[in-house]
CSV table of C-alpha atoms in Angstrom, one decimal:
chain,number,residue,atom,x,y,z
A,28,GLN,CA,-13.3,16.4,-6.7
A,29,VAL,CA,-12.1,12.9,-5.9
A,30,LYS,CA,-9.4,10.9,-7.7
A,31,LEU,CA,-9.4,7.2,-7.4
A,32,VAL,CA,-6.3,5.2,-8.1
A,33,GLU,CA,-6.5,1.5,-8.4
A,34,SER,CA,-3.6,-1.0,-8.1
A,35,GLY,CA,-3.1,-4.7,-7.8
A,36,GLY,CA,-4.5,-6.1,-11.0
A,37,GLY,CA,-2.7,-8.5,-13.2
A,38,LEU,CA,-2.5,-12.1,-14.5
A,39,VAL,CA,-3.2,-15.0,-12.2
A,40,GLN,CA,-3.9,-18.7,-12.7
A,41,ALA,CA,-7.3,-20.1,-12.0
A,42,GLY,CA,-7.6,-20.9,-8.3
A,43,GLY,CA,-5.2,-18.1,-7.4
A,44,SER,CA,-5.7,-14.9,-5.5
A,45,LEU,CA,-5.3,-11.2,-6.1
A,46,ARG,CA,-5.7,-8.1,-3.9
A,47,LEU,CA,-6.9,-4.9,-5.4
A,48,SER,CA,-6.4,-1.5,-3.7
A,49,CYS,CA,-8.2,1.8,-4.4
A,50,ALA,CA,-7.0,5.0,-2.8
A,51,ALA,CA,-9.1,8.1,-2.9
A,52,SER,CA,-7.6,11.6,-2.8
A,53,GLY,CA,-8.7,15.2,-3.4
A,54,THR,CA,-11.0,17.6,-1.8
A,55,PHE,CA,-14.0,16.2,0.0
A,56,ARG,CA,-15.7,16.1,3.3
A,57,SER,CA,-16.2,12.4,3.6
A,58,ILE,CA,-16.6,9.2,1.6
A,59,ASN,CA,-19.8,7.3,2.1
A,60,VAL,CA,-19.5,4.2,0.0
A,61,MET,CA,-16.5,2.7,-1.7
A,62,GLY,CA,-16.5,-0.4,-3.9
A,63,TRP,CA,-15.7,-2.3,-7.0
A,64,TYR,CA,-17.5,-3.0,-10.2
A,65,ARG,CA,-16.2,-5.0,-13.2
A,66,GLN,CA,-16.8,-5.1,-16.9
A,67,ALA,CA,-15.9,-8.0,-19.2
A,68,PRO,CA,-15.7,-7.6,-23.0
A,69,GLY,CA,-19.2,-7.5,-24.5
A,70,ARG,CA,-20.9,-7.4,-21.1
A,71,GLN,CA,-22.4,-4.7,-18.9
A,72,ARG,CA,-20.7,-3.4,-15.9
A,73,GLU,CA,-21.7,-5.3,-12.8
A,74,LEU,CA,-21.4,-5.0,-9.1
A,75,VAL,CA,-18.6,-6.8,-7.4
A,76,ALA,CA,-18.7,-5.4,-3.8
A,77,THR,CA,-19.3,-2.2,-1.9
A,78,ILE,CA,-18.7,-1.1,1.7
A,79,THR,CA,-19.9,1.8,3.7
A,80,SER,CA,-17.9,4.0,6.0
A,81,SER,CA,-19.4,2.0,8.9
A,82,GLY,CA,-18.3,-1.3,7.4
A,83,ASN,CA,-21.5,-2.6,6.0
A,84,SER,CA,-20.7,-4.6,2.9
A,85,ASN,CA,-22.7,-5.8,-0.1
A,86,TYR,CA,-21.6,-8.4,-2.7
A,87,GLY,CA,-22.6,-9.3,-6.2
A,88,ASP,CA,-23.6,-12.9,-6.7
A,89,SER,CA,-20.4,-13.7,-8.4
A,90,ALA,CA,-18.3,-12.5,-5.5
A,91,LYS,CA,-20.1,-14.0,-2.6
A,92,GLY,CA,-18.0,-16.5,-0.7
A,93,ARG,CA,-14.8,-15.8,-2.7
A,94,PHE,CA,-14.1,-12.1,-2.5
A,95,THR,CA,-13.8,-9.9,0.6
A,96,ILE,CA,-14.0,-6.1,0.6
A,97,SER,CA,-12.5,-4.0,3.4
A,98,ARG,CA,-11.7,-0.4,4.0
A,99,ASP,CA,-9.3,1.8,5.9
A,100,ASN,CA,-11.2,5.0,6.6
A,101,ALA,CA,-8.1,6.8,7.9
A,102,LYS,CA,-6.4,6.2,4.5
A,103,ASP,CA,-9.5,6.6,2.4
A,104,THR,CA,-8.6,3.3,0.8
A,105,ALA,CA,-10.6,0.2,-0.1
A,106,TYR,CA,-9.3,-3.3,-0.7
A,107,LEU,CA,-10.7,-6.3,-2.5
A,108,GLN,CA,-9.3,-9.6,-1.7
A,109,MET,CA,-10.1,-12.1,-4.4
A,110,SER,CA,-9.7,-15.8,-3.9
A,111,SER,CA,-10.5,-19.0,-5.8
A,112,LEU,CA,-10.4,-16.9,-9.0
A,113,LYS,CA,-12.0,-18.3,-12.2
A,114,PRO,CA,-11.5,-17.5,-15.8
A,115,GLU,CA,-14.9,-15.8,-15.8
A,116,ASP,CA,-13.6,-13.3,-13.3
A,117,THR,CA,-11.5,-11.8,-16.1
A,118,ALA,CA,-12.5,-8.2,-16.5
A,119,VAL,CA,-11.6,-4.6,-16.0
A,120,TYR,CA,-12.2,-3.8,-12.3
A,121,TYR,CA,-13.3,-0.3,-11.6
A,122,CYS,CA,-13.1,1.4,-8.2
A,123,TYR,CA,-16.2,3.5,-7.2
A,124,CYS,CA,-17.0,5.9,-4.5
A,125,ASN,CA,-19.8,8.1,-3.4
A,126,ALA,CA,-18.3,11.2,-1.6
A,127,ARG,CA,-19.6,14.3,0.1
A,128,ASP,CA,-18.1,17.5,-1.1
A,129,VAL,CA,-17.4,20.6,1.1
A,130,SER,CA,-20.9,21.8,0.3
A,131,SER,CA,-22.4,18.5,1.5
A,132,TRP,CA,-23.5,17.4,-2.0
A,133,TYR,CA,-22.9,13.8,-2.8
A,134,HIS,CA,-21.2,12.7,-6.1
A,135,ASP,CA,-20.2,9.5,-7.7
A,136,TYR,CA,-16.6,8.9,-8.9
A,137,TRP,CA,-14.9,6.2,-10.8
A,138,GLY,CA,-11.3,5.0,-11.2
A,139,GLN,CA,-9.7,4.3,-14.6
A,140,GLY,CA,-9.9,0.6,-14.0
A,141,THR,CA,-7.4,-2.2,-13.6
A,142,GLN,CA,-7.2,-5.3,-15.7
A,143,VAL,CA,-7.6,-8.7,-14.0
A,144,THR,CA,-6.9,-11.7,-16.2
A,145,VAL,CA,-7.4,-15.3,-14.9
A,146,SER,CA,-5.9,-18.0,-17.0
A,147,SER,CA,-7.3,-21.6,-17.1
């Protein structure tokens, strides 16, 4: 089992920046992918960014050029640096990971979410 704990959300003005963190803990062999998804009221959950253990990243269209995902494998922690924030970035941001358990089965895990609110 993996537990994901997010931090860093909050209220920021348009044009500002925030940095989200997601720390994984529990019993697992390795974490393959870590990343962030978000869900705004009345909308489907959408990809923000993911990063593999080797550092390959993938961004959703809304994040390209403004957000940067990084990862510290030694700490099993992922970071999302968000810049030039817009009111439409307001959402609950969920941390995600795909981890390999001690039996080498892969599972998906989600954090509880952290609210990001961008005021105009």
